[in-house]
Coordinates of C-alpha atoms in Angstrom, one line a residue:
M224 CA -19.1 -11.7 -8.4
R225 CA -22.0 -11.6 -5.8
F226 CA -20.0 -9.0 -3.9
V227 CA -19.7 -6.9 -7.0
K228 CA -23.5 -7.2 -7.6
K229 CA -24.2 -6.0 -3.9
F230 CA -21.7 -3.1 -4.3
L231 CA -22.8 -1.9 -7.6
A232 CA -26.6 -2.2 -6.9
V233 CA -26.0 0.1 -3.7
L234 CA -23.6 2.4 -5.3
V235 CA -25.9 3.1 -8.3
V236 CA -28.7 4.0 -5.8
M237 CA -26.3 6.2 -3.8
V238 CA -24.9 7.9 -6.8
V239 CA -28.4 8.6 -8.5
G240 CA -29.9 9.8 -5.1
G241 CA -26.9 12.2 -4.6
Q242 CA -27.2 13.6 -8.0
A243 CA -31.0 14.0 -7.7
T244 CA -30.5 15.6 -4.2
A245 CA -27.9 18.1 -5.5
A246 CA -30.3 18.9 -8.4
V247 CA -32.9 20.1 -6.1
R248 CA -30.5 21.7 -3.5
D249 CA -32.0 25.1 -3.9
N250 CA -35.5 24.0 -2.9
P251 CA -35.3 22.5 0.8
W252 CA -38.7 20.7 0.6
L253 CA -37.9 18.8 -2.6
T254 CA -34.3 18.0 -1.0
L255 CA -36.4 16.6 2.0
A256 CA -38.5 14.4 -0.2
V257 CA -35.6 13.3 -2.5
G258 CA -33.3 12.5 0.3
L259 CA -35.9 10.4 2.2
L260 CA -36.9 8.7 -1.1
S261 CA -33.2 8.0 -1.6
A262 CA -32.8 6.5 1.9
V263 CA -35.8 4.2 1.4
L264 CA -34.7 3.0 -2.1
T265 CA -31.3 2.1 -0.6
I266 CA -32.8 0.0 2.1
L267 CA -35.1 -1.7 -0.3
T268 CA -32.2 -2.2 -2.8
Y269 CA -29.8 -3.7 -0.1
R270 CA -32.6 -6.1 1.2
W271 CA -33.4 -7.3 -2.3
V272 CA -29.9 -7.8 -3.4
V273 CA -28.9 -9.7 -0.3
R274 CA -31.9 -12.1 -0.5
R275 CA -31.1 -12.7 -4.2
T276 CA -27.4 -13.2 -3.7
E277 CA -27.0 -14.6 -0.3
H278 CA -30.4 -16.4 0.0
R279 CA -31.0 -15.4 3.7
E280 CA -33.2 -13.2 5.8
V281 CA -31.6 -9.8 6.1
T282 CA -31.0 -10.0 9.9
E283 CA -28.9 -6.9 10.0
L284 CA -32.0 -4.7 9.2
A285 CA -34.2 -6.0 12.1
G286 CA -35.5 -3.9 14.7
G287 CA -35.6 -0.8 12.7
V288 CA -37.1 2.0 14.9
S289 CA -35.8 0.8 18.3
R290 CA -32.3 0.1 16.9
F291 CA -32.2 3.5 14.9
A292 CA -33.3 5.3 18.2
A293 CA -30.4 3.6 20.1
G294 CA -28.0 4.8 17.6
A295 CA -29.4 8.3 17.5
L296 CA -28.9 8.4 21.4
I297 CA -25.4 7.4 21.1
G298 CA -24.8 10.0 18.2
G299 CA -26.5 12.8 20.3
A300 CA -24.3 12.0 23.2
M301 CA -21.3 12.1 21.2
F302 CA -22.3 15.5 19.7
A303 CA -23.0 16.8 23.2
S304 CA -19.7 15.7 24.5
V305 CA -17.9 17.5 21.6
A306 CA -20.2 20.7 21.9
V307 CA -19.3 20.9 25.6
N308 CA -15.5 20.5 24.8
L309 CA -15.7 23.2 22.1
A310 CA -17.5 25.6 24.6
F311 CA -14.8 25.2 27.3
N312 CA -11.9 25.5 24.9
G313 CA -13.2 28.4 22.9
G314 CA -16.8 29.5 22.4
F315 CA -20.1 27.9 21.3
H316 CA -22.5 30.8 20.6
V317 CA -26.1 30.7 19.7
G318 CA -27.2 33.8 18.1
G319 CA -30.9 32.9 17.4
I320 CA -33.1 31.1 15.0
G321 CA -31.7 30.2 11.6
S322 CA -33.8 28.7 8.7
V323 CA -36.6 26.3 9.2
P324 CA -37.1 25.3 5.7
N325 CA -33.3 24.8 5.2
T326 CA -33.3 22.5 8.2
A327 CA -35.9 20.5 6.5
G328 CA -33.6 20.2 3.5
I329 CA -30.6 19.3 5.5
L330 CA -32.6 16.5 7.3
G331 CA -33.3 15.0 3.9
F332 CA -29.8 15.3 2.8
M333 CA -28.4 13.8 6.0
A334 CA -31.1 11.0 5.9
A335 CA -29.9 9.9 2.4
A336 CA -26.2 10.2 3.5
A337 CA -26.4 8.2 6.6
V338 CA -28.3 5.3 5.1
T339 CA -26.5 5.2 1.8
E340 CA -23.1 5.5 3.5
E341 CA -23.8 2.9 6.1
V342 CA -25.3 0.4 3.8
L343 CA -22.4 0.7 1.3
F344 CA -19.5 0.9 3.8
R345 CA -20.8 -1.2 6.7
G346 CA -23.3 -3.4 5.2
V347 CA -21.5 -4.4 2.1
L348 CA -17.9 -3.4 2.3
F349 CA -17.1 -4.0 6.0
R350 CA -19.2 -7.1 6.5
I351 CA -17.9 -9.0 3.4
V352 CA -14.3 -8.0 3.5
E353 CA -14.4 -8.9 7.3
E354 CA -15.2 -12.5 6.3
R355 CA -12.1 -12.8 4.2
I356 CA -9.7 -11.0 6.4
G357 CA -11.2 -10.6 9.8
T358 CA -12.7 -7.8 11.8
Y359 CA -9.7 -5.5 12.5
P360 CA -8.1 -5.5 9.1
S361 CA -11.5 -4.8 7.7
L362 CA -12.1 -2.1 10.1
I363 CA -9.0 -0.3 9.2
L364 CA -9.3 -0.8 5.4
T365 CA -12.9 0.3 5.3
G366 CA -12.4 3.2 7.6
V367 CA -9.6 4.5 5.6
A368 CA -11.7 4.2 2.3
F369 CA -14.6 6.2 4.2
G370 CA -12.2 8.9 5.2
A371 CA -10.7 9.1 1.7
M372 CA -14.1 9.6 0.3
H373 CA -14.5 12.8 2.2
L374 CA -11.5 14.2 0.3
L375 CA -14.1 15.0 -2.4
N376 CA -15.9 17.5 -0.1
E377 CA -15.9 21.2 -0.8
K378 CA -13.3 22.2 1.9
A379 CA -11.7 18.9 2.4
T380 CA -8.1 18.4 3.8
L381 CA -5.9 15.6 4.3
W382 CA -6.1 15.9 8.1
G383 CA -9.8 16.1 8.0
A384 CA -10.1 12.9 5.9
L385 CA -7.8 11.1 8.3
A386 CA -9.9 12.4 11.3
I387 CA -13.1 11.2 9.6
A388 CA -11.3 7.8 9.2
V389 CA -10.6 7.4 12.8
E390 CA -13.7 9.1 14.5
A391 CA -16.2 7.8 11.9
G392 CA -14.8 5.2 9.6
F393 CA -13.4 3.0 12.6
M394 CA -16.1 3.9 15.0
L395 CA -19.0 3.1 12.8
A396 CA -17.5 -0.2 11.8
A397 CA -16.9 -1.0 15.3
C398 CA -20.5 -0.1 16.1
F399 CA -21.8 -2.6 13.5
A400 CA -19.3 -5.3 14.8
A401 CA -20.7 -4.8 18.3
F402 CA -24.6 -5.0 17.3
R403 CA -24.5 -6.8 13.9
N404 CA -27.3 -4.4 13.0
L405 CA -27.1 -1.6 10.4
W406 CA -29.8 0.6 12.1
V407 CA -27.6 1.4 15.0
P408 CA -24.7 2.9 13.0
I409 CA -27.2 4.6 10.7
G410 CA -29.0 6.2 13.9
L411 CA -25.7 7.2 15.1
H412 CA -24.4 8.7 11.8
F413 CA -27.7 10.5 11.2
A414 CA -28.1 12.1 14.7
W415 CA -24.3 13.3 14.6
N416 CA -24.7 14.9 11.1
F417 CA -28.1 16.4 11.6
L418 CA -27.3 17.9 15.0
L419 CA -23.9 19.3 13.6
A420 CA -25.5 20.9 10.3
G421 CA -29.2 20.8 10.6
I422 CA -29.6 22.0 14.2
F423 CA -26.4 24.0 14.9
S424 CA -25.4 25.2 11.3
L425 CA -21.9 24.0 11.6
T426 CA -19.8 22.7 8.7
S427 CA -20.0 19.1 8.2
S428 CA -16.9 17.4 6.9
G429 CA -15.9 20.5 4.9
N430 CA -19.5 20.9 3.4
G431 CA -21.3 24.2 4.2
L432 CA -25.0 23.5 4.1
G433 CA -26.2 26.8 5.2
Q434 CA -28.2 27.8 8.1
G435 CA -29.9 25.1 10.1
L436 CA -32.4 25.7 12.9
L437 CA -30.1 27.8 15.0
D438 CA -27.7 30.4 14.1
V439 CA -24.4 29.2 15.7
T440 CA -20.7 30.3 15.7
I441 CA -17.8 28.5 17.2
T442 CA -14.5 30.2 18.1
G443 CA -11.3 29.0 19.4
P444 CA -8.1 27.2 18.6
K445 CA -8.3 25.4 15.2
L446 CA -7.1 22.2 17.0
F447 CA -10.7 22.2 18.5
T448 CA -12.8 23.8 16.0
G449 CA -11.4 22.0 12.9
G450 CA -11.1 25.3 10.9
E451 CA -12.9 25.3 7.6
F452 CA -13.4 21.5 7.6
G453 CA -15.6 21.8 10.7
P454 CA -15.8 20.3 14.3
E455 CA -15.1 16.8 12.7
G456 CA -11.4 18.0 12.1
G457 CA -11.0 18.9 15.7
V458 CA -9.3 16.8 18.4
A459 CA -12.6 16.8 20.4
A460 CA -14.4 14.9 17.8
V461 CA -11.4 12.6 17.1
G462 CA -11.4 11.9 20.8
A463 CA -15.0 11.0 21.2
G464 CA -15.0 8.8 18.1
T465 CA -11.9 6.8 19.3
L466 CA -13.4 6.3 22.7
L467 CA -16.7 5.0 21.1
T468 CA -14.6 2.8 19.0
I469 CA -12.9 1.2 21.9
V470 CA -16.1 0.8 23.8
F471 CA -17.8 -0.8 20.7
L472 CA -15.0 -3.2 20.3
I473 CA -15.1 -4.1 23.8
V474 CA -18.8 -5.0 23.4
A475 CA -18.0 -6.9 20.2
H476 CA -15.5 -9.1 22.0
R477 CA -17.8 -9.7 24.8
R478 CA -20.6 -10.8 22.4
G479 CA -18.3 -13.0 20.4
H480 CA -18.5 -10.9 17.4
I481 CA -15.0 -10.5 16.4
V482 CA -14.1 -12.4 13.2
R483 CA -10.8 -13.9 12.7
P484 CA -9.1 -13.9 9.3
G485 CA -10.5 -16.7 7.1
G486 CA -13.4 -17.6 9.5
R487 CA -16.1 -16.3 11.7
S488 CA -16.7 -16.4 15.4
A489 CA -19.5 -18.6 16.6
G490 CA -21.1 -15.5 18.1
V491 CA -21.4 -13.8 14.8
T492 CA -24.9 -14.1 13.3
E493 CA -25.6 -15.1 9.7
A494 CA -25.5 -11.3 8.7
T495 CA -21.7 -11.7 8.3
T496 CA -22.1 -14.8 6.0
V497 CA -21.5 -14.4 2.4
A498 CA -22.9 -16.9 0.1
R499 CA -20.3 -18.3 -2.1

């Protein structure tokens, strides 16, 4: 029941925030404001509901700015590696400046998406399911669920959803397992999405959000570009996400953060504990 309360509380904020953002989509400055407000409300709601249901300090939200920055640096490095790969296997062409106002709107949209999705999928689903069945089964189940959610996107494909499950769903769960902190995967998620769509105007998970800061086109084999789904459906992104997943899991093992089915490792903080 306590799991249901946490899940529903965050889901309601996520849905309402998403609907509100969609309603003002034509006004980038309102999109920025509504997106940031949605992100803040999600954090406040999660903090409140965890304190009420688990009766503990929300340690997974400690160190906000520094942890977010660390995640953003990782996300930026991941994007850079994919961009270089695309350039070498086709073309990555910058044609000039795009739309500054629309960039602001995309920033708000991506801030809301990164925060709400990480809180729901990693803070609630992965963390709580992990205690019952262990780190690896939870990583797989929640990663697949995360990929499946992207089947609702405008130009979604089955391959695209599978790619998202592997390169993002598995990787972001592994990131949380390694650091036991939500700000790191939030920063990583936000940096990747905002660089992809907000700076370089590329399609994000099948969603075309219009011009970002730069007018960019990519060319080359669909195997690398991802076709209409965008670079996240290409092998470069899948490869980068898989590599990061392995690295994060190695870190998690070394820190004693891997949870076995039916119990938890002594190295895991109370952020994985669910009050019964």
